[in-house]
Short mmCIF file of C-alpha atoms in Angstrom, two decimals:
data_model
loop_
_atom_site.label_atom_id
_atom_site.label_comp_id
_atom_site.label_asym_id
_atom_site.label_seq_id
_atom_site.Cartn_x
_atom_site.Cartn_y
_atom_site.Cartn_z
CA MET A 1 99.91 95.28 76.17
CA ALA A 2 103.47 94.36 75.83
CA PHE A 3 105.77 95.50 78.76
CA GLN A 4 107.47 98.87 78.40
CA PHE A 5 110.23 99.79 80.47
CA SER A 6 110.53 103.29 81.63
CA ASP A 7 112.58 105.61 84.03
CA LYS A 8 109.77 105.08 86.58
CA HIS A 9 110.92 101.81 87.18
CA ILE A 10 114.26 103.03 88.27
CA GLU A 11 112.70 105.85 90.30
CA ASP A 12 110.13 103.54 92.10
CA PHE A 13 112.84 101.09 93.01
CA HIS A 14 115.29 103.66 94.47
CA MET A 15 112.67 105.78 96.18
CA LEU A 16 110.06 103.18 97.21
CA GLY A 17 112.13 100.14 97.57
CA TYR A 18 110.39 98.17 94.92
CA THR A 19 109.22 98.29 91.28
CA VAL A 20 106.88 96.17 89.32
CA PHE A 21 107.52 95.16 85.76
CA GLY A 22 103.77 94.60 84.75
CA GLN A 23 102.98 91.54 82.74
CA ILE A 24 106.38 91.09 81.61
CA LEU A 25 105.95 87.27 81.43
CA PRO A 26 104.29 86.16 78.10
CA PRO A 27 101.14 84.12 78.46
CA SER A 28 102.81 81.03 77.05
CA LEU A 29 105.54 81.11 79.81
CA ILE A 30 102.93 81.72 82.54
CA SER A 31 101.21 78.72 81.39
CA ASP A 32 104.30 76.39 81.52
CA LEU A 33 105.32 77.79 84.82
CA ARG A 34 101.95 77.24 86.44
CA ARG A 35 101.86 73.66 85.06
CA VAL A 36 105.30 72.89 86.73
CA SER A 37 104.08 74.88 89.86
CA ASP A 38 101.35 72.45 90.39
CA ALA A 39 103.74 69.54 90.64
CA ALA A 40 105.97 71.61 92.73
CA ARG A 41 102.87 72.05 95.16
CA GLU A 42 102.26 68.34 95.37
CA ILE A 43 106.00 67.69 96.19
CA ALA A 44 105.94 70.59 98.91
CA ARG A 45 103.03 69.21 100.71
CA GLU A 46 104.20 65.70 100.71
CA ARG A 47 107.45 66.71 102.19
CA GLY A 48 106.13 69.33 104.48
CA GLY A 49 102.47 68.85 105.10
CA ALA A 50 99.35 70.70 104.28
CA GLN A 51 100.76 74.11 105.47
CA ALA A 52 103.90 73.86 103.27
CA GLN A 53 104.37 77.27 101.51
CA ARG A 54 107.75 76.99 99.61
CA LEU A 55 109.59 74.60 97.36
CA GLN A 56 113.24 75.53 97.20
CA PRO A 57 115.51 75.46 95.25
CA VAL A 58 113.65 74.35 92.24
CA GLY A 59 116.79 72.73 90.56
CA HIS A 60 116.82 70.12 93.24
CA PHE A 61 113.53 68.54 92.69
CA ASP A 62 112.12 66.09 89.87
CA LEU A 63 110.43 69.12 87.95
CA ASP A 64 110.47 70.02 84.36
CA GLN A 65 113.28 72.57 84.33
CA GLN A 66 112.64 74.13 80.91
CA PRO A 67 110.09 76.71 82.09
CA PHE A 68 112.51 77.82 84.82
CA ILE A 69 115.32 78.20 82.11
CA ASP A 70 112.95 80.13 79.87
CA TYR A 71 112.08 82.49 82.75
CA ALA A 72 115.87 82.99 83.43
CA ASP A 73 116.59 83.69 79.74
CA LEU A 74 113.60 86.08 79.06
CA PRO A 75 115.21 88.90 77.16
CA ASP A 76 112.96 91.54 78.31
CA LEU A 77 113.32 90.45 81.84
CA VAL A 78 117.21 90.29 81.74
CA ASP A 79 117.22 93.70 80.16
CA ALA A 80 114.87 95.31 82.81
CA VAL A 81 116.71 93.87 85.71
CA ALA A 82 120.05 95.26 84.16
CA LYS A 83 118.57 98.76 83.74
CA VAL A 84 117.35 98.87 87.44
CA LEU A 85 120.28 97.29 88.81
CA THR A 86 123.32 96.53 86.70
CA PRO A 87 124.23 94.03 84.04
CA ASP A 88 125.97 91.91 86.85
CA HIS A 89 122.73 91.07 88.55
CA HIS A 90 121.54 87.79 87.31
CA HIS A 91 118.23 86.29 88.30
CA GLY A 92 116.96 82.76 87.65
CA ASN A 93 119.63 80.50 89.44
CA ARG A 94 117.77 77.15 89.77
CA ASP A 95 120.11 76.26 92.60
CA GLU A 96 118.81 79.12 94.60
CA PHE A 97 115.33 80.27 93.77
CA GLY A 98 112.02 78.79 94.99
CA ILE A 99 108.15 78.88 94.45
CA LEU A 100 105.99 80.36 97.09
CA LEU A 101 102.54 78.69 97.50
CA GLU A 102 99.35 79.16 99.49
CA PRO A 103 98.74 77.10 102.73
CA ALA A 104 96.32 74.31 102.17
CA GLU A 105 94.24 74.54 105.38
CA MET A 106 94.72 77.62 107.58
CA PRO A 107 95.67 81.32 107.16
CA TYR A 108 99.08 82.21 108.21
CA CYS A 109 101.45 85.21 108.18
CA THR A 110 105.17 85.89 108.80
CA ALA A 111 106.37 88.32 111.45
CA TRP A 112 107.31 91.91 109.95
CA HIS A 113 110.98 92.04 109.23
CA ARG A 114 113.99 93.36 107.43
CA ASP A 115 115.96 90.62 105.83
CA TRP A 116 119.07 89.43 107.55
CA ARG A 117 118.88 92.04 110.28
CA ASP A 118 115.72 90.54 111.64
CA ASN A 119 115.74 86.86 110.67
CA ILE A 120 119.44 85.74 110.87
CA HIS A 121 120.37 84.79 114.36
CA GLY A 122 124.04 85.86 115.41
CA LEU A 123 124.33 88.42 112.63
CA ASN A 124 126.80 91.33 113.29
CA LEU A 125 124.46 94.25 112.61
CA GLU A 126 127.33 96.42 111.87
CA HIS A 127 127.80 94.51 108.51
CA TRP A 128 124.16 94.82 107.69
CA ASN A 129 124.23 98.72 108.41
CA GLN A 130 127.31 99.06 106.18
CA GLY A 131 125.64 97.43 103.31
CA LEU A 132 122.28 99.01 103.75
CA LEU A 133 122.60 101.11 100.49
CA ASP A 134 124.87 99.01 98.50
CA ILE A 135 123.01 98.04 95.19
CA ASN A 136 125.07 94.84 94.96
CA LEU A 137 123.39 93.48 98.07
CA PHE A 138 119.84 92.65 99.47
CA ASN A 139 117.79 92.66 96.35
CA GLN A 140 114.87 90.06 96.03
CA ILE A 141 112.14 89.11 93.52
CA ASN A 142 108.46 87.96 93.65
CA CYS A 143 107.40 87.09 90.12
CA ALA A 144 103.55 86.06 90.33
CA LEU A 145 102.02 83.40 88.24
CA TYR A 146 98.54 84.25 89.62
CA ASN A 147 97.21 87.43 91.12
CA ASP A 148 99.10 87.88 94.44
CA SER A 149 98.51 90.32 97.09
CA CYS A 150 100.30 88.56 99.83
CA THR A 151 103.23 90.84 100.40
CA TRP A 152 102.99 94.11 102.55
CA VAL A 153 105.77 96.60 102.56
CA VAL A 154 106.71 100.12 104.08
CA PRO A 155 107.78 102.18 101.25
CA GLY A 156 110.81 104.00 101.52
CA SER A 157 112.16 102.19 104.68
CA HIS A 158 115.09 100.61 102.85
CA LEU A 159 116.77 104.10 102.79
CA ARG A 160 116.90 104.37 106.59
CA HIS A 161 117.10 103.03 110.00
CA ASP A 162 113.80 102.46 111.92
CA LEU A 163 111.53 105.40 112.81
CA ARG A 164 110.54 105.64 116.53
CA SER A 165 107.01 104.48 115.67
CA GLU A 166 108.50 101.35 114.18
CA ALA A 167 110.71 100.62 117.10
CA GLU A 168 107.84 101.23 119.54
CA ARG A 169 105.65 98.79 117.43
CA PHE A 170 108.37 96.04 117.67
CA PRO A 171 110.59 96.81 120.52
CA ASP A 172 112.06 93.30 121.04
CA ARG A 173 114.02 90.68 119.04
CA PRO A 174 113.14 88.23 117.79
CA ILE A 175 110.11 90.14 116.31
CA PRO A 176 107.00 88.05 117.35
CA GLY A 177 104.23 87.21 114.75
CA PRO A 178 100.55 87.21 115.83
CA ASN A 179 99.19 84.71 118.36
CA LEU A 180 97.29 82.22 116.33
CA GLU A 181 97.04 79.58 118.83
CA GLY A 182 93.67 77.95 119.11
CA ARG A 183 91.81 80.30 116.64
CA THR A 184 89.42 79.27 114.03
CA THR A 185 90.14 79.89 110.36
CA GLU A 186 88.11 83.05 110.33
CA GLU A 187 89.82 84.35 113.50
CA ARG A 188 93.21 83.60 112.12
CA GLU A 189 92.54 85.57 108.85
CA TYR A 190 91.39 88.52 111.00
CA THR A 191 94.30 88.28 113.36
CA CYS A 192 96.73 88.17 110.50
CA LEU A 193 95.17 91.24 108.68
CA LYS A 194 95.08 93.25 111.99
CA TYR A 195 98.81 92.40 112.36
CA CYS A 196 99.58 93.57 108.94
CA ARG A 197 97.92 96.92 109.38
CA SER A 198 99.55 97.25 112.69
CA MET A 199 102.82 98.64 111.25
CA PRO A 200 102.84 102.31 110.57
CA GLY A 201 102.98 103.21 106.94
CA ALA A 202 102.12 99.53 105.61
CA VAL A 203 100.82 99.02 102.28
CA GLN A 204 99.71 96.07 100.34
CA LEU A 205 101.48 95.06 97.23
CA HIS A 206 99.16 93.99 94.52
CA LEU A 207 100.62 91.83 91.68
CA GLU A 208 98.68 90.49 88.64
CA ALA A 209 99.59 87.24 86.86
CA GLY A 210 102.78 87.72 84.97
CA ASP A 211 104.05 90.61 87.16
CA PHE A 212 107.68 90.75 88.43
CA ALA A 213 108.30 92.76 91.60
CA LEU A 214 112.06 93.63 92.16
CA TYR A 215 112.61 95.05 95.70
CA ARG A 216 115.19 95.67 98.46
CA ASN A 217 114.69 93.20 100.99
CA THR A 218 115.99 95.74 103.80
CA LEU A 219 112.76 97.35 103.61
CA TRP A 220 110.13 96.52 106.35
CA HIS A 221 108.08 93.72 104.62
CA MET A 222 106.05 90.40 105.40
CA GLY A 223 103.62 88.01 103.93
CA ASN A 224 100.15 87.30 104.68
CA TYR A 225 98.47 84.03 103.24
CA VAL A 226 95.01 82.48 103.04
CA PRO A 227 94.22 79.05 101.68
CA TYR A 228 91.38 80.00 99.25
CA SER A 229 93.60 82.15 97.09
CA ILE A 230 95.84 80.20 94.96
CA ARG A 231 99.49 81.20 94.98
CA ALA A 232 102.35 80.21 92.92
CA THR A 233 105.13 83.11 92.97
CA LEU A 234 108.73 82.69 91.95
CA HIS A 235 110.69 83.91 94.87
CA ASP A 236 114.26 84.70 93.42
CA CYS A 237 117.38 86.75 93.96
CA PRO A 238 119.31 88.95 91.37
CA MET A 239 122.66 87.50 92.49
CA THR A 240 125.83 89.32 92.28
CA PRO A 241 129.48 87.99 93.03
CA GLU A 242 129.51 90.61 95.96
CA PHE A 243 126.45 89.33 97.60
CA LYS A 244 127.43 85.81 97.13
CA ALA A 245 130.50 86.59 99.01
CA TRP A 246 128.89 88.52 101.55
CA ARG A 247 126.28 86.06 102.28
CA GLN A 248 128.75 83.19 102.62
CA GLN A 249 131.07 85.27 104.95
CA HIS A 250 128.42 86.56 107.33
CA LYS A 251 126.44 83.32 107.60
CA GLN A 252 129.52 81.60 108.77
CA GLU A 253 130.29 84.52 111.19
CA ALA A 254 126.63 84.43 112.56
CA ALA A 255 127.01 80.76 113.16
CA GLN A 256 130.14 81.27 115.25
CA ARG A 257 128.64 84.15 117.13
CA GLN A 258 125.74 81.90 118.14
CA LYS A 259 128.02 79.33 119.45
CA VAL A 260 129.27 81.88 121.91
CA GLY A 261 125.63 82.81 122.96
CA ILE A 262 124.95 85.76 120.88
CA VAL A 263 121.46 85.19 119.60
CA MET A 264 120.06 88.41 117.94
CA GLU A 265 121.12 91.85 118.31
CA ASN A 266 118.39 94.56 118.69
CA PRO A 267 118.98 97.42 116.10
CA ASN A 268 117.25 100.18 118.11
CA THR A 269 119.10 99.64 121.51
CA ASN A 270 119.85 103.14 122.93
CA ARG A 271 118.63 104.80 119.56
CA PHE A 272 115.72 106.72 121.11
#
């Protein structure tokens, strides 16, 4: 069935923090993108080893760029992004986006986080707080070329600061991931899954091949990966002039703050 846009996509994005454009990529484009992603996987592992899980930005590598151009120009996708966000939000910049891949050998997961706040050392959290609800900032994309259930989220968390239960689960900064040292493959898989489920309100986001997930990266989220499930997911950002300027300014400021010893602020200090 051809993709059909509805008001529910807008409602889900604003209320849950994410929406999925189901099977919006045509099969021919999925095929082309899978082919070029196979080449990207080889390059990523040559450069970063068997556990490499990303090649970014795609435009900086010796890859057939036409499938990425077709993805950026896909009319239904351009229209859907504009309806949920604005016509000034543009995806598919090959100098920005990458491909997320499965690890070749061992299960792995990221730490739970809210982007920028929890993974940019030196960031002044007041700027993050001020931009929390700004539609021009903090939007992200996962576009799956194979079925992908790697991403976990806490729906609705993009609308607020942390709940007490979330702050109690992760009281410290930087947020630690699970301890995987010395564990077997199967133990790592169990440990990562237990870590995913340890966050109050966590749900697993299931994407099918050709699905395009548009989400607020200010919501609690993380990724959990196993080597036996092939993954090739375009990881993109619907960029705006406002976010480009915000990102440049606050990355520079964060770097300066690190030089004077400010590592990472804790957003929940004295909140509860």
